[in-house]
mmCIF file of N, CA and C in Angstrom:
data_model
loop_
_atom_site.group_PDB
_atom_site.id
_atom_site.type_symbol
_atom_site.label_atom_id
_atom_site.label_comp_id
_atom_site.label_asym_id
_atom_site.label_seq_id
_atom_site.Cartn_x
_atom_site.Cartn_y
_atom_site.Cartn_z
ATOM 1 N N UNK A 30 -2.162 -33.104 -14.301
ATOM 2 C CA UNK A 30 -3.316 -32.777 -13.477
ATOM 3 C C UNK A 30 -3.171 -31.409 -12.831
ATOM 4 N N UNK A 31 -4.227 -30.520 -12.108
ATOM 5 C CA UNK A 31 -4.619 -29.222 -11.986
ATOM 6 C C UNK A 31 -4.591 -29.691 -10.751
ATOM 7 N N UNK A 32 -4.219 -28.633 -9.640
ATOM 8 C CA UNK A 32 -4.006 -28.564 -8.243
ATOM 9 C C UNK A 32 -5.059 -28.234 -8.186
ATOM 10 N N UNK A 33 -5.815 -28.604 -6.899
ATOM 11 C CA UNK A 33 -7.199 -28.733 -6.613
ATOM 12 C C UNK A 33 -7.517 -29.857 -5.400
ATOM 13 N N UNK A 34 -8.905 -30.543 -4.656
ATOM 14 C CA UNK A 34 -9.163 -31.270 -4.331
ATOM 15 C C UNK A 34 -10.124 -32.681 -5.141
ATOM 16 N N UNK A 35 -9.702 -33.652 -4.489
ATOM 17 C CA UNK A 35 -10.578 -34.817 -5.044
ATOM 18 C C UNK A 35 -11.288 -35.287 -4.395
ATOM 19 N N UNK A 36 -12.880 -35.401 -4.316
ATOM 20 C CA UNK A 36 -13.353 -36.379 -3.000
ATOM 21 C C UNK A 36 -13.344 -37.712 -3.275
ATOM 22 N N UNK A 37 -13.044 -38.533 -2.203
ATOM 23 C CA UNK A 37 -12.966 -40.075 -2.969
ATOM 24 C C UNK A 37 -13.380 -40.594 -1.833
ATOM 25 N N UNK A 38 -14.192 -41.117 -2.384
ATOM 26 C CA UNK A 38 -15.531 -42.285 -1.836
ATOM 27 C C UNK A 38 -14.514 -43.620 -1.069
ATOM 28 N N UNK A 39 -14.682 -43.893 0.369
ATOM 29 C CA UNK A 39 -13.327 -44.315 1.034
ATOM 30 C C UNK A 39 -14.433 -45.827 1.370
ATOM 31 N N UNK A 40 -15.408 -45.856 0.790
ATOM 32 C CA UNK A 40 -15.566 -47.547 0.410
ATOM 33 C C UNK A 40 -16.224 -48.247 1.723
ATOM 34 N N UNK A 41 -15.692 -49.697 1.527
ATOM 35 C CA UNK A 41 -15.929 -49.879 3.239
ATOM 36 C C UNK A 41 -15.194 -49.625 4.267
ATOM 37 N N UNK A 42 -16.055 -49.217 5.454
ATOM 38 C CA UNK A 42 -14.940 -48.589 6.712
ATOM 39 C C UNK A 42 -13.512 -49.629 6.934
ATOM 40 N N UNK A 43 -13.056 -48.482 7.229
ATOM 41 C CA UNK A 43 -11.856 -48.815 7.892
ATOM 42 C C UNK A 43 -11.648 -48.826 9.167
ATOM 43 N N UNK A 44 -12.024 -50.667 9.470
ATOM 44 C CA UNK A 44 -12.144 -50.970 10.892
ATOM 45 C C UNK A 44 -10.712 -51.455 11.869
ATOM 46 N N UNK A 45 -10.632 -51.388 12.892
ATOM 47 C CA UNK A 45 -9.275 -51.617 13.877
ATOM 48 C C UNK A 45 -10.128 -51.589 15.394
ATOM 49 N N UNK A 46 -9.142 -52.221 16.328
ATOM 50 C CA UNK A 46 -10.361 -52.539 17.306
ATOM 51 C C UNK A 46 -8.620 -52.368 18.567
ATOM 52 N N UNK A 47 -8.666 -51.143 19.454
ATOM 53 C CA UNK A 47 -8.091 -50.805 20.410
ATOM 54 C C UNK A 47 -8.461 -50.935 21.679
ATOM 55 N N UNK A 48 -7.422 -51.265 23.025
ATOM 56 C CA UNK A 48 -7.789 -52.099 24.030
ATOM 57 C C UNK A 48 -6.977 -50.496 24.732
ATOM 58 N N UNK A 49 -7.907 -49.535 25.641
ATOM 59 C CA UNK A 49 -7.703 -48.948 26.360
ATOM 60 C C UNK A 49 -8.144 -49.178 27.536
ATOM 61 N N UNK A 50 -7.056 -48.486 28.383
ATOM 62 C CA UNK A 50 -7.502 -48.271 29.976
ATOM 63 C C UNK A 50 -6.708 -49.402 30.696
ATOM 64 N N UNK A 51 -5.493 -49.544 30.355
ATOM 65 C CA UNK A 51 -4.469 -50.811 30.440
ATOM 66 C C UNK A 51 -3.230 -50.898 30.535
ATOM 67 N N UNK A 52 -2.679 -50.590 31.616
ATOM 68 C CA UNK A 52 -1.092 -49.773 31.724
ATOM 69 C C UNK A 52 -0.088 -51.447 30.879
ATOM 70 N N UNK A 53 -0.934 -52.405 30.588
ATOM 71 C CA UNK A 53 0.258 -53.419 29.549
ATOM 72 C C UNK A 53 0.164 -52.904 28.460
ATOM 73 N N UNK A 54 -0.988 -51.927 28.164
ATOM 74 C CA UNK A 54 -0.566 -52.133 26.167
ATOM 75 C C UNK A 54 -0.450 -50.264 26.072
ATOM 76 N N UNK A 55 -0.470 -49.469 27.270
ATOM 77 C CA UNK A 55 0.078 -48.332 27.142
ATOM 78 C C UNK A 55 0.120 -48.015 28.237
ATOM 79 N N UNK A 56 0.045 -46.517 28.822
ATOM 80 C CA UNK A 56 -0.072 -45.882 29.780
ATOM 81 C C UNK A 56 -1.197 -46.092 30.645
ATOM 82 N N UNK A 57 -2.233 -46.285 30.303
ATOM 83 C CA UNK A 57 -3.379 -46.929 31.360
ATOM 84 C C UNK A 57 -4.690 -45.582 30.515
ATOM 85 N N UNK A 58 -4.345 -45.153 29.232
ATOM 86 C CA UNK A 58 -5.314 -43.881 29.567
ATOM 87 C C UNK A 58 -6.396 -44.279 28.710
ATOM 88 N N UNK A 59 -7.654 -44.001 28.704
ATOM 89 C CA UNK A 59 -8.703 -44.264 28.158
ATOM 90 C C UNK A 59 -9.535 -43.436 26.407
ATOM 91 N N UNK A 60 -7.941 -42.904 25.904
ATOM 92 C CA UNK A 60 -8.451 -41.974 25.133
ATOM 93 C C UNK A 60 -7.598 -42.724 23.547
ATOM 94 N N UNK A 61 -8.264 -42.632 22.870
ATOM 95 C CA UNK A 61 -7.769 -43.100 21.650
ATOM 96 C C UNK A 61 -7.044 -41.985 20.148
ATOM 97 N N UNK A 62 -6.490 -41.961 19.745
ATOM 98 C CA UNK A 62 -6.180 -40.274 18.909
ATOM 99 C C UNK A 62 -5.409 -40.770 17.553
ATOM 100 N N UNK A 63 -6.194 -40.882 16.350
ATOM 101 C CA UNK A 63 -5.644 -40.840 15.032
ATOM 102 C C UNK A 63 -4.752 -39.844 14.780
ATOM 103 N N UNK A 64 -3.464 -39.835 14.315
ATOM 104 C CA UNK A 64 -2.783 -38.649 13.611
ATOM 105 C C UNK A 64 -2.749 -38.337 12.509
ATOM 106 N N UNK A 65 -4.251 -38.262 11.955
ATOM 107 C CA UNK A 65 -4.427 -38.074 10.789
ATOM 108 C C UNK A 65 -5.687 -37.030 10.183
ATOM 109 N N UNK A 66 -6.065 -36.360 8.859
ATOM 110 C CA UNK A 66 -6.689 -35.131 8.940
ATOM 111 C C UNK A 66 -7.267 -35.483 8.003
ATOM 112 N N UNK A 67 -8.716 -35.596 8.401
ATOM 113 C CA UNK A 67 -9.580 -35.893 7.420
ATOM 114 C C UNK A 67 -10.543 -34.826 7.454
ATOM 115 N N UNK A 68 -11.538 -34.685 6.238
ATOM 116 C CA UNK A 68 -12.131 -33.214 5.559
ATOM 117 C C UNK A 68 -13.206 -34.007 5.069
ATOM 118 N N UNK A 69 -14.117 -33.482 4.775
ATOM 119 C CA UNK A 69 -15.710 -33.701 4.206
ATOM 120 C C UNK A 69 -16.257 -34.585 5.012
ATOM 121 N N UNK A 70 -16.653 -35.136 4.235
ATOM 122 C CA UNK A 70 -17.932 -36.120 4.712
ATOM 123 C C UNK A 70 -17.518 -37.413 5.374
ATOM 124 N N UNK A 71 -17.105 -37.357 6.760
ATOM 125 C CA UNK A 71 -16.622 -38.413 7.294
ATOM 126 C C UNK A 71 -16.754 -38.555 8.422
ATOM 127 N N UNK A 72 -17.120 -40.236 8.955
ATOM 128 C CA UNK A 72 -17.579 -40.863 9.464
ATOM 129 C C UNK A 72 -16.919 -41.815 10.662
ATOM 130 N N UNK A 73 -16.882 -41.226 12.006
ATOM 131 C CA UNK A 73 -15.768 -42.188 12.683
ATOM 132 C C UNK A 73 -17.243 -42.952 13.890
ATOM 133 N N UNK A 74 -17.312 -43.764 13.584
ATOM 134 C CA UNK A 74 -17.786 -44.750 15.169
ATOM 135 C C UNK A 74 -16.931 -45.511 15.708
ATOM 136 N N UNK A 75 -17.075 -44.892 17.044
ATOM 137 C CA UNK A 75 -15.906 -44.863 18.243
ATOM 138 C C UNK A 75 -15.946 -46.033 18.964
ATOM 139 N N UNK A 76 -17.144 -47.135 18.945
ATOM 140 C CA UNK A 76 -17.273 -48.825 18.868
ATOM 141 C C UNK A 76 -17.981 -48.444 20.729
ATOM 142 N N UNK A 77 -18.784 -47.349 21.064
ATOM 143 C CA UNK A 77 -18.960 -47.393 22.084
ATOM 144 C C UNK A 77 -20.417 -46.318 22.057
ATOM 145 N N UNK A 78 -20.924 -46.277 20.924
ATOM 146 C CA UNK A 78 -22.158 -45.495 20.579
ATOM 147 C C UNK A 78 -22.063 -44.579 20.618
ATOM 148 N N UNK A 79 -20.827 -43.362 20.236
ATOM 149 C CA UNK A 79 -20.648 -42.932 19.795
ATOM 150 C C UNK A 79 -19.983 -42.395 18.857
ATOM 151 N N UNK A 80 -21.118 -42.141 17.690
ATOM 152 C CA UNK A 80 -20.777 -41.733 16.356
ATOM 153 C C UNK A 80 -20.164 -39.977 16.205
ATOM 154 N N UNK A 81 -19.009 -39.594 15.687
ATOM 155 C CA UNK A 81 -18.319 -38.476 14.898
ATOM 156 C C UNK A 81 -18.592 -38.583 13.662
ATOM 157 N N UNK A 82 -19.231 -36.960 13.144
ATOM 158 C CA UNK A 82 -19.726 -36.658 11.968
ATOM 159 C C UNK A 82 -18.706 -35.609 11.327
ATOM 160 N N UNK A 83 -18.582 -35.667 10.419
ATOM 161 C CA UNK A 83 -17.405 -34.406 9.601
ATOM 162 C C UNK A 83 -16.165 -34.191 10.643
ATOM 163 N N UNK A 84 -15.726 -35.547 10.844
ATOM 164 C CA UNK A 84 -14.384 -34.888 11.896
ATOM 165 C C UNK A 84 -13.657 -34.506 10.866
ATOM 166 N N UNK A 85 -12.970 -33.804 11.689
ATOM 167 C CA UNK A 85 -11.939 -33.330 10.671
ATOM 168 C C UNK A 85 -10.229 -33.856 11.557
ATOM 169 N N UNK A 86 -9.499 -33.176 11.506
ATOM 170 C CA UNK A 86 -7.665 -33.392 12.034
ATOM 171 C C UNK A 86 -7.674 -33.623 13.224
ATOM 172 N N UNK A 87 -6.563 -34.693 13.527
ATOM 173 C CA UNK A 87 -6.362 -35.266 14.365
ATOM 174 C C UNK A 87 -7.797 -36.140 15.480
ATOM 175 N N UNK A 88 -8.540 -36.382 14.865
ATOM 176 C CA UNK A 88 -9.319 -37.156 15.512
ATOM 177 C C UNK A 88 -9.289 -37.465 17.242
ATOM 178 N N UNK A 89 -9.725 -37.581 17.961
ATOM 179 C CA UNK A 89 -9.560 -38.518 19.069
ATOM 180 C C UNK A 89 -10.970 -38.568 20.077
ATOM 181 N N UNK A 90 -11.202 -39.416 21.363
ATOM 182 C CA UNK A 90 -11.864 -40.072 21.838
ATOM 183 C C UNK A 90 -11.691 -40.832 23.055
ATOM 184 N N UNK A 91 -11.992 -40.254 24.318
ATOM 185 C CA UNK A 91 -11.826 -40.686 25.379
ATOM 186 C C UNK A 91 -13.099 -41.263 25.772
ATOM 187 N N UNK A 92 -12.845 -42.786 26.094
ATOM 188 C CA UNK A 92 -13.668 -43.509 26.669
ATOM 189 C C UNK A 92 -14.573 -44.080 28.300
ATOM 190 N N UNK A 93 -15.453 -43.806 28.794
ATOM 191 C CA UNK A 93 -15.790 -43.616 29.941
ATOM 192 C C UNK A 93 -15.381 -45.327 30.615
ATOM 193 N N UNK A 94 -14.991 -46.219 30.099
ATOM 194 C CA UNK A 94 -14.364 -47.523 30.996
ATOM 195 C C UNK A 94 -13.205 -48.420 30.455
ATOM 196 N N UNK A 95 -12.653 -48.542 30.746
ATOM 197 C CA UNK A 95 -11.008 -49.616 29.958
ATOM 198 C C UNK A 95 -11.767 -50.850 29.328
ATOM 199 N N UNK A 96 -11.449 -50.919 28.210
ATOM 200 C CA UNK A 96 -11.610 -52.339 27.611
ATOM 201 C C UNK A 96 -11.343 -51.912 26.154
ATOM 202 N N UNK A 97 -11.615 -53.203 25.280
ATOM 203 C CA UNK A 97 -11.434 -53.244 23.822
ATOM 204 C C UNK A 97 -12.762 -52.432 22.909
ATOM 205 N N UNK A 98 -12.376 -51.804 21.937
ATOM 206 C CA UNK A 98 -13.030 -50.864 21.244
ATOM 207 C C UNK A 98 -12.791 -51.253 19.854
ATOM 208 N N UNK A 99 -13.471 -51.365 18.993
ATOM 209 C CA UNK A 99 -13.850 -51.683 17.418
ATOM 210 C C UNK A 99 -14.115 -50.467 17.118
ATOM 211 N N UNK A 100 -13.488 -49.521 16.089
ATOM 212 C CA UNK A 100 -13.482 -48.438 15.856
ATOM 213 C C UNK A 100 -13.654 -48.624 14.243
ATOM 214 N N UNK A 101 -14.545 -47.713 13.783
ATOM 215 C CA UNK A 101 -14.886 -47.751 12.213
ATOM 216 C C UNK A 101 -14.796 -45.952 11.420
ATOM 217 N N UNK A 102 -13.950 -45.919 10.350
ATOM 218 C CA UNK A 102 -14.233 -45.117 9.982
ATOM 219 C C UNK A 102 -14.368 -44.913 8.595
ATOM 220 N N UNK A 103 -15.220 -44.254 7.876
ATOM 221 C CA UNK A 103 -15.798 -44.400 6.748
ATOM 222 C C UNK A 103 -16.405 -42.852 6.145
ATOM 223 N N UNK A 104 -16.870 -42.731 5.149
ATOM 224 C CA UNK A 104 -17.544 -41.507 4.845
ATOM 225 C C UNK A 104 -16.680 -41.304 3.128
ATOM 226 N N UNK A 105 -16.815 -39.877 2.732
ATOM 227 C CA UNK A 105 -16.110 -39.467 1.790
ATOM 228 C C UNK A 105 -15.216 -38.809 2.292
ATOM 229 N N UNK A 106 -13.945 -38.786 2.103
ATOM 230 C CA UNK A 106 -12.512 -37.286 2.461
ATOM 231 C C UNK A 106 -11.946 -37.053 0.845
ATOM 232 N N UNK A 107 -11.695 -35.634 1.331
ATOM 233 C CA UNK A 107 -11.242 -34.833 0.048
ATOM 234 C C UNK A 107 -9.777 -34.760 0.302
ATOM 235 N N UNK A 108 -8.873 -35.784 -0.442
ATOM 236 C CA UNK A 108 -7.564 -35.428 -0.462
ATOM 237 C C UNK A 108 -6.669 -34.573 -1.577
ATOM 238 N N UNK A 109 -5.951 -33.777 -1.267
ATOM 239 C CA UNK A 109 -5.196 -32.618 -2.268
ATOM 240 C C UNK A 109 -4.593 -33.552 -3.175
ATOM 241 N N UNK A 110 -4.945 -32.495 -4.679
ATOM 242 C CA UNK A 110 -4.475 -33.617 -5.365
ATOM 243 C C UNK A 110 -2.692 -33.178 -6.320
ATOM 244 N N UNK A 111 -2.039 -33.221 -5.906
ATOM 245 C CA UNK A 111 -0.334 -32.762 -6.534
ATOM 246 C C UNK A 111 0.039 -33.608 -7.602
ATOM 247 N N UNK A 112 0.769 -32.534 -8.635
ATOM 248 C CA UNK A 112 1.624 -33.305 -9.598
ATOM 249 C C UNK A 112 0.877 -32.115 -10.559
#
């Protein structure tokens, strides 16, 4: 294969559901942060009405009250393709 990008259609979201604003399950802080870098066409809802369009790296999301959050993310990302 030819070095280049691939976009690949990432299907149904990829849901997870985080409990901020809670010094038992962290520090008490209200902000949520993927360490991860996503490119094109992608889709994060933050489970609190608000939707992120084309995020790109490192993601994150501070929430205006402590509680549990259902977070979805979905869209197309273009990952490099090696070998």
């Amino acid at each position: 294969p030819a070095w280049g990008t691939c976009p690949v259609a990432m299907g149904p979201a990829f849901t997870t559901t985080w409990r901020v604003g809670t010094a038992t399950y962290g520090n008490g802080d209200n902000t949520v942060q993927f360490n991860v870098t996503l490119s094109g066409t992608s889709m994060i809802d933050w489970g609190d009405g608000t939707i992120g369009v084309n995020v790109s790296s490192t993601p994150s999301h501070t929430y205006a009250a402590p509680g549990d959050y259902t977070i979805k993310i979905s869209g197309i990302t273009t990952f490099s393709q090696f070998g």
